[in-house]
One Martini backbone bead per residue (centre of mass of N, CA, C, O) as a GRO file, in nm:
protein
  147
    1UNK     BB    1 -10.207   0.498  -0.708
    2UNK     BB    2 -10.024   0.246  -0.546
    3UNK     BB    3  -9.898   0.204  -0.214
    4UNK     BB    4  -9.619   0.000  -0.083
    5UNK     BB    5  -9.483  -0.053   0.201
    6UNK     BB    6  -9.177  -0.238   0.181
    7UNK     BB    7  -9.187  -0.304  -0.113
    8UNK     BB    8  -8.897  -0.396  -0.289
    9UNK     BB    9  -8.657  -0.450  -0.147
   10UNK     BB   10  -8.398  -0.585  -0.078
   11UNK     BB   11  -8.263  -0.869  -0.056
   12UNK     BB   12  -8.387  -1.163   0.110
   13UNK     BB   13  -8.403  -1.475   0.259
   14UNK     BB   14  -8.737  -1.450   0.319
   15UNK     BB   15  -8.792  -1.411   0.008
   16UNK     BB   16  -9.011  -1.584  -0.231
   17UNK     BB   17  -9.001  -1.389  -0.449
   18UNK     BB   18  -8.927  -1.313  -0.749
   19UNK     BB   19  -8.677  -1.091  -0.861
   20UNK     BB   20  -8.787  -1.046  -1.181
   21UNK     BB   21  -9.107  -0.926  -1.081
   22UNK     BB   22  -8.985  -0.657  -0.936
   23UNK     BB   23  -8.940  -0.384  -0.753
   24UNK     BB   24  -8.653  -0.220  -0.628
   25UNK     BB   25  -8.553  -0.090  -0.297
   26UNK     BB   26  -8.284   0.124  -0.207
   27UNK     BB   27  -8.187   0.260   0.072
   28UNK     BB   28  -8.056   0.459   0.263
   29UNK     BB   29  -7.798   0.256   0.405
   30UNK     BB   30  -7.819  -0.024   0.202
   31UNK     BB   31  -7.551  -0.047   0.105
   32UNK     BB   32  -7.294  -0.255  -0.050
   33UNK     BB   33  -7.099  -0.044   0.001
   34UNK     BB   34  -7.126   0.084  -0.322
   35UNK     BB   35  -7.365  -0.096  -0.376
   36UNK     BB   36  -7.703  -0.094  -0.492
   37UNK     BB   37  -7.705  -0.233  -0.785
   38UNK     BB   38  -7.705  -0.594  -0.807
   39UNK     BB   39  -7.678  -0.921  -0.785
   40UNK     BB   40  -7.654  -0.914  -0.462
   41UNK     BB   41  -7.892  -0.703  -0.393
   42UNK     BB   42  -8.131  -0.754  -0.657
   43UNK     BB   43  -8.059  -0.953  -0.912
   44UNK     BB   44  -7.897  -0.848  -1.127
   45UNK     BB   45  -7.781  -0.916  -1.471
   46UNK     BB   46  -7.670  -0.613  -1.629
   47UNK     BB   47  -7.641  -0.431  -1.359
   48UNK     BB   48  -7.455  -0.157  -1.212
   49UNK     BB   49  -7.495   0.039  -0.903
   50UNK     BB   50  -7.339   0.335  -0.751
   51UNK     BB   51  -7.164   0.489  -0.475
   52UNK     BB   52  -6.906   0.744  -0.482
   53UNK     BB   53  -6.631   0.855  -0.269
   54UNK     BB   54  -6.393   1.120  -0.296
   55UNK     BB   55  -6.156   1.257  -0.143
   56UNK     BB   56  -5.964   1.493  -0.082
   57UNK     BB   57  -5.681   1.480  -0.256
   58UNK     BB   58  -5.746   1.250  -0.481
   59UNK     BB   59  -5.660   0.925  -0.644
   60UNK     BB   60  -5.666   0.696  -0.862
   61UNK     BB   61  -5.582   0.453  -1.032
   62UNK     BB   62  -5.497   0.306  -1.307
   63UNK     BB   63  -5.780   0.207  -1.523
   64UNK     BB   64  -6.030  -0.039  -1.606
   65UNK     BB   65  -6.368  -0.200  -1.709
   66UNK     BB   66  -6.346  -0.365  -1.934
   67UNK     BB   67  -6.657  -0.460  -2.090
   68UNK     BB   68  -6.754  -0.200  -1.943
   69UNK     BB   69  -6.970   0.041  -1.917
   70UNK     BB   70  -6.956   0.389  -1.789
   71UNK     BB   71  -7.177   0.577  -1.595
   72UNK     BB   72  -7.165   0.926  -1.489
   73UNK     BB   73  -7.276   1.109  -1.195
   74UNK     BB   74  -7.258   1.428  -1.059
   75UNK     BB   75  -7.339   1.535  -0.743
   76UNK     BB   76  -7.050   1.628  -0.616
   77UNK     BB   77  -6.815   1.830  -0.699
   78UNK     BB   78  -6.473   1.824  -0.890
   79UNK     BB   79  -6.390   1.621  -1.109
   80UNK     BB   80  -6.118   1.440  -1.272
   81UNK     BB   81  -6.073   1.306  -1.597
   82UNK     BB   82  -5.823   1.067  -1.709
   83UNK     BB   83  -5.667   1.033  -2.035
   84UNK     BB   84  -5.555   0.886  -2.350
   85UNK     BB   85  -5.535   0.988  -2.711
   86UNK     BB   86  -5.215   0.911  -2.816
   87UNK     BB   87  -5.063   1.203  -2.748
   88UNK     BB   88  -5.223   1.279  -2.472
   89UNK     BB   89  -5.328   1.403  -2.191
   90UNK     BB   90  -5.664   1.407  -2.067
   91UNK     BB   91  -5.873   1.663  -1.908
   92UNK     BB   92  -6.184   1.633  -1.727
   93UNK     BB   93  -6.395   1.869  -1.605
   94UNK     BB   94  -6.634   1.844  -1.342
   95UNK     BB   95  -6.982   1.870  -1.226
   96UNK     BB   96  -7.267   1.918  -1.109
   97UNK     BB   97  -7.479   1.727  -1.339
   98UNK     BB   98  -7.279   1.563  -1.478
   99UNK     BB   99  -7.189   1.352  -1.756
  100UNK     BB  100  -7.027   1.028  -1.817
  101UNK     BB  101  -6.830   0.824  -2.050
  102UNK     BB  102  -6.683   0.495  -2.021
  103UNK     BB  103  -6.542   0.290  -2.212
  104UNK     BB  104  -6.432   0.005  -2.284
  105UNK     BB  105  -6.088  -0.035  -2.188
  106UNK     BB  106  -6.039   0.258  -2.083
  107UNK     BB  107  -5.792   0.424  -1.962
  108UNK     BB  108  -5.804   0.566  -1.623
  109UNK     BB  109  -5.874   0.848  -1.395
  110UNK     BB  110  -5.953   0.983  -1.075
  111UNK     BB  111  -5.989   1.320  -0.949
  112UNK     BB  112  -5.942   1.528  -0.639
  113UNK     BB  113  -5.824   1.861  -0.605
  114UNK     BB  114  -5.977   1.929  -0.360
  115UNK     BB  115  -5.907   2.024  -0.020
  116UNK     BB  116  -6.232   1.997   0.099
  117UNK     BB  117  -6.409   1.843  -0.123
  118UNK     BB  118  -6.591   1.595  -0.201
  119UNK     BB  119  -6.670   1.333  -0.422
  120UNK     BB  120  -6.990   1.255  -0.579
  121UNK     BB  121  -7.097   0.947  -0.741
  122UNK     BB  122  -7.283   0.792  -0.996
  123UNK     BB  123  -7.274   0.448  -1.105
  124UNK     BB  124  -7.300   0.281  -1.423
  125UNK     BB  125  -7.304  -0.061  -1.533
  126UNK     BB  126  -7.292  -0.338  -1.784
  127UNK     BB  127  -7.258  -0.502  -1.522
  128UNK     BB  128  -7.334  -0.672  -1.241
  129UNK     BB  129  -7.040  -0.611  -1.165
  130UNK     BB  130  -6.758  -0.477  -1.081
  131UNK     BB  131  -6.478  -0.355  -1.279
  132UNK     BB  132  -6.113  -0.352  -1.198
  133UNK     BB  133  -5.822  -0.273  -1.396
  134UNK     BB  134  -5.507  -0.244  -1.354
  135UNK     BB  135  -5.264  -0.003  -1.473
  136UNK     BB  136  -4.951   0.145  -1.531
  137UNK     BB  137  -5.089   0.326  -1.762
  138UNK     BB  138  -5.166   0.554  -1.998
  139UNK     BB  139  -5.359   0.468  -2.295
  140UNK     BB  140  -5.457   0.398  -2.602
  141UNK     BB  141  -5.740   0.249  -2.711
  142UNK     BB  142  -5.754  -0.029  -2.935
  143UNK     BB  143  -5.952  -0.175  -3.141
  144UNK     BB  144  -5.994  -0.462  -3.267
  145UNK     BB  145  -6.007  -0.621  -3.546
  146UNK     BB  146  -6.239  -0.754  -3.727
  147UNK     BB  147  -6.284  -1.068  -3.889
   0.00000   0.00000   0.00000
């Protein structure tokens, strides 16, 4: 195996190599906000990946991610994912090493009930950039009937 130091890092304006024919390496500290891999950072066309930290005793607003599937890996902390199954609110407690899938258009929120420890998760989405659509409350998402 051949190792090339510094080759394939995040997009830069001075790099004339095509973005679609090489491996990209985004180092710790090179994230663009929360985004590690996106159209803006590495020229991704169908994938967004990022690192999110939720502070102790916090909760997101109720939201969904449009047409994007979201895969979540819990790095540290104990997040709670909340959604509505049509009859009641469902709370899924997760911990380090757990994976979760949030399907497209499913309203949910993330909570960190711990008073001391932040939650750190890696998120992968099936869109080039993140989508977050606020909703007023949690409800069961019903897929429209196909024509």
